[in-house]
PDB file of C-alpha atoms in Angstrom:
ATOM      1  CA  UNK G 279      29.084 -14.157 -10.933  1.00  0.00           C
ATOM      2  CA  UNK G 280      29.891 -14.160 -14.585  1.00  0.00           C
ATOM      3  CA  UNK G 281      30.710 -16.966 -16.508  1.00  0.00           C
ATOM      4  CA  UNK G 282      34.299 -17.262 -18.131  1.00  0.00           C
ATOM      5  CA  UNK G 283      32.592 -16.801 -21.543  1.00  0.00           C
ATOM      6  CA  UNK G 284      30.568 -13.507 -20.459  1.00  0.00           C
ATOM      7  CA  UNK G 285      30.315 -10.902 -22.462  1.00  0.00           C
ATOM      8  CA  UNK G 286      28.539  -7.490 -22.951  1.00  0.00           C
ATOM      9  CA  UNK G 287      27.101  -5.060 -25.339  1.00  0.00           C
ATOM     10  CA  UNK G 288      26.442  -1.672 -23.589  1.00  0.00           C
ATOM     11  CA  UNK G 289      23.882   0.821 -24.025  1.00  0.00           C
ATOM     12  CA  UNK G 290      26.580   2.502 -26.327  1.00  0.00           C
ATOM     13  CA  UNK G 291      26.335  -0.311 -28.969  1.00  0.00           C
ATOM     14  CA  UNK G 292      30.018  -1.388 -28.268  1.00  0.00           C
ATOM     15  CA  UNK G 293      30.484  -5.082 -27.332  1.00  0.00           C
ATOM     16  CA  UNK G 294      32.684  -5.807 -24.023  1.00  0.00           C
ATOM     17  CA  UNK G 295      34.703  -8.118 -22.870  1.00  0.00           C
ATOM     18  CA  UNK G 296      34.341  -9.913 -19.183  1.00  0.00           C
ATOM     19  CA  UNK G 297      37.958  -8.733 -18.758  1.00  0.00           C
ATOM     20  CA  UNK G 298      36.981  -4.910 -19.673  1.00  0.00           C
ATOM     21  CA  UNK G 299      34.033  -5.186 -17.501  1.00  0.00           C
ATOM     22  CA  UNK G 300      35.805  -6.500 -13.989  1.00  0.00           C
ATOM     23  CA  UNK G 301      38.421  -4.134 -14.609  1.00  0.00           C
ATOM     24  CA  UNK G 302      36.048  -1.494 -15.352  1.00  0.00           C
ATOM     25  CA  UNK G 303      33.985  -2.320 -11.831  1.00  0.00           C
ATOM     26  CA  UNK G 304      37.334  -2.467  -9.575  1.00  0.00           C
ATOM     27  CA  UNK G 305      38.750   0.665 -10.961  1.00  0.00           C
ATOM     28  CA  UNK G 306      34.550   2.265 -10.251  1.00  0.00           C
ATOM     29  CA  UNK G 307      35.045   0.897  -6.447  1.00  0.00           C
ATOM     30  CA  UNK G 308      38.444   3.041  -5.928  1.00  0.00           C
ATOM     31  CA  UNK G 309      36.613   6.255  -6.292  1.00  0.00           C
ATOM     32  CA  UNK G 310      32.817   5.287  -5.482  1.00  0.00           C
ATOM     33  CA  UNK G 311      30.498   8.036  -6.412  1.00  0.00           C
ATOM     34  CA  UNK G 312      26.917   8.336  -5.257  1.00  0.00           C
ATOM     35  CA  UNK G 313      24.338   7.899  -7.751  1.00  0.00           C
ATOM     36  CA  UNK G 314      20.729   7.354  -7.689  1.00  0.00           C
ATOM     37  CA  UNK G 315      19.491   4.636  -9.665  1.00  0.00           C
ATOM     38  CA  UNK G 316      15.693   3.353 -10.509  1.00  0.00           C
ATOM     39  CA  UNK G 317      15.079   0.202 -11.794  1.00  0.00           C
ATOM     40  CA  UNK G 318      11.529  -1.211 -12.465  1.00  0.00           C
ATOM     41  CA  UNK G 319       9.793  -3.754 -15.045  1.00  0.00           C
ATOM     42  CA  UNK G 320      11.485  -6.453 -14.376  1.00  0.00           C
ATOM     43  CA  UNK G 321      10.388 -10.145 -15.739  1.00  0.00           C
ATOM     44  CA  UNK G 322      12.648 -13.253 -15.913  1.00  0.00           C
ATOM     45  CA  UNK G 323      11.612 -16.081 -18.424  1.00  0.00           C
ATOM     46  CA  UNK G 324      13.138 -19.492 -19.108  1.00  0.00           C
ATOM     47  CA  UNK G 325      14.896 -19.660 -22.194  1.00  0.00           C
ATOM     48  CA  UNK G 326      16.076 -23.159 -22.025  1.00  0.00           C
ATOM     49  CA  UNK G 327      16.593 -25.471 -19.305  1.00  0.00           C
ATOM     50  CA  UNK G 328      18.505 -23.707 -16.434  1.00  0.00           C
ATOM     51  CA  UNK G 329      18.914 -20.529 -18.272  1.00  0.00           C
ATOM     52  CA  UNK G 330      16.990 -17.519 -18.014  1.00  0.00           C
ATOM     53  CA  UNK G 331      17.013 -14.029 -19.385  1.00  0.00           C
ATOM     54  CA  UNK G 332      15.691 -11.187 -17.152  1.00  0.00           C
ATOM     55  CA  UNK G 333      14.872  -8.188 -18.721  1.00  0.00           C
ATOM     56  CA  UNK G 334      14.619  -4.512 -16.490  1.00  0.00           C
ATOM     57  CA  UNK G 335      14.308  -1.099 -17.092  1.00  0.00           C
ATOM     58  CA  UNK G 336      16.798   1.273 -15.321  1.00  0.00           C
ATOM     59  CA  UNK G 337      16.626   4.787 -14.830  1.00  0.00           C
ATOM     60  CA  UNK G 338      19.835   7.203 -14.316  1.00  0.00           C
ATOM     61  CA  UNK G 339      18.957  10.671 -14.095  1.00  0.00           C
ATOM     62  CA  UNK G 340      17.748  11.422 -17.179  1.00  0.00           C
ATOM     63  CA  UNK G 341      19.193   8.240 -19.165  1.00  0.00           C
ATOM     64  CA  UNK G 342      16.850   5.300 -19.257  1.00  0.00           C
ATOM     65  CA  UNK G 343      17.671   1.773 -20.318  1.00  0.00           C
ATOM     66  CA  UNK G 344      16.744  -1.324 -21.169  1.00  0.00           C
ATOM     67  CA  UNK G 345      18.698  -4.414 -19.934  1.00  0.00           C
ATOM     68  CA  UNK G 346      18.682  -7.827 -20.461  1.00  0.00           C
ATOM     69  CA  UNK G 347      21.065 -10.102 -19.141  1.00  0.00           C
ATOM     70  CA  UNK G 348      21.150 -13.980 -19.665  1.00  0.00           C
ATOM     71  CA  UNK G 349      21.781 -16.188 -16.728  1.00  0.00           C
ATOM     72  CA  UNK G 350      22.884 -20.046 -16.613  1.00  0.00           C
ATOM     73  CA  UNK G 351      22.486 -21.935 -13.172  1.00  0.00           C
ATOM     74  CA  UNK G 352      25.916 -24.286 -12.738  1.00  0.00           C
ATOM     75  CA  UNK G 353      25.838 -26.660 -10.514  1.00  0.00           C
ATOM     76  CA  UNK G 354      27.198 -24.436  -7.866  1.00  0.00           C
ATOM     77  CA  UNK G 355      26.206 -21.339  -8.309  1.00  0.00           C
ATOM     78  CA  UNK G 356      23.894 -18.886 -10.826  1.00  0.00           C
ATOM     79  CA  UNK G 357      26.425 -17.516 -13.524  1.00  0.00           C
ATOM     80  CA  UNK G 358      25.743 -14.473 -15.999  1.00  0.00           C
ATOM     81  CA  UNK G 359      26.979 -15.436 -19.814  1.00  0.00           C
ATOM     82  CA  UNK G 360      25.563 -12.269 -21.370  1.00  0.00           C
ATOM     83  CA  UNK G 361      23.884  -8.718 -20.636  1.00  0.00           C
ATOM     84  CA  UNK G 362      23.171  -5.697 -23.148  1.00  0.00           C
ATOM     85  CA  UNK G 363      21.965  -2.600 -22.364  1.00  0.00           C
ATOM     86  CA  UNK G 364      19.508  -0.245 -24.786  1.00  0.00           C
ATOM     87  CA  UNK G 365      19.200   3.124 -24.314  1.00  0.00           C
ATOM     88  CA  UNK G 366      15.436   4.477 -24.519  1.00  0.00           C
TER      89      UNK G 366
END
């Protein structure tokens, strides 16, 4: 779902690579924890033809963010190029 270009900058202010994220996620899913998450406000807007940025507010706990991510549509598939989170 992400583009080969993809990259992040996390509600910590450090930037991420696609590589750092995906390896981040797969070693998450070999010891899955249970959290609750919220997320609310959400509103997508077209940037520029067949990209969008959709911007959401989610709750952790006691840690709310904002996130935006940018997506491009390909012509197969929807593809995510960037997303930053901002704490609140």
């Amino acid at each position: 779902m992400t583009d080969s270009n993809f990259w992040e900058v996390g509600a910590s202010g450090c930037r991420y690579s696609r590589e750092y994220i995906l390896d981040t996620l797969e070693k998450r899913y070999e010891n899955p924890t249970e959290e609750i998450w919220e997320t609310k406000d959400f509103h997508c807007l077209e940037i520029a033809p067949e990209n969008y940025l959709l911007t959401y507010t989610l709750i952790q706990g006691e840690r709310m963010t904002r996130r935006s991510t940018i997506c491009r549509k390909s012509e197969l598939s929807w593809k995510i190029v960037y997303h930053q989170g901002t704490v609140v």
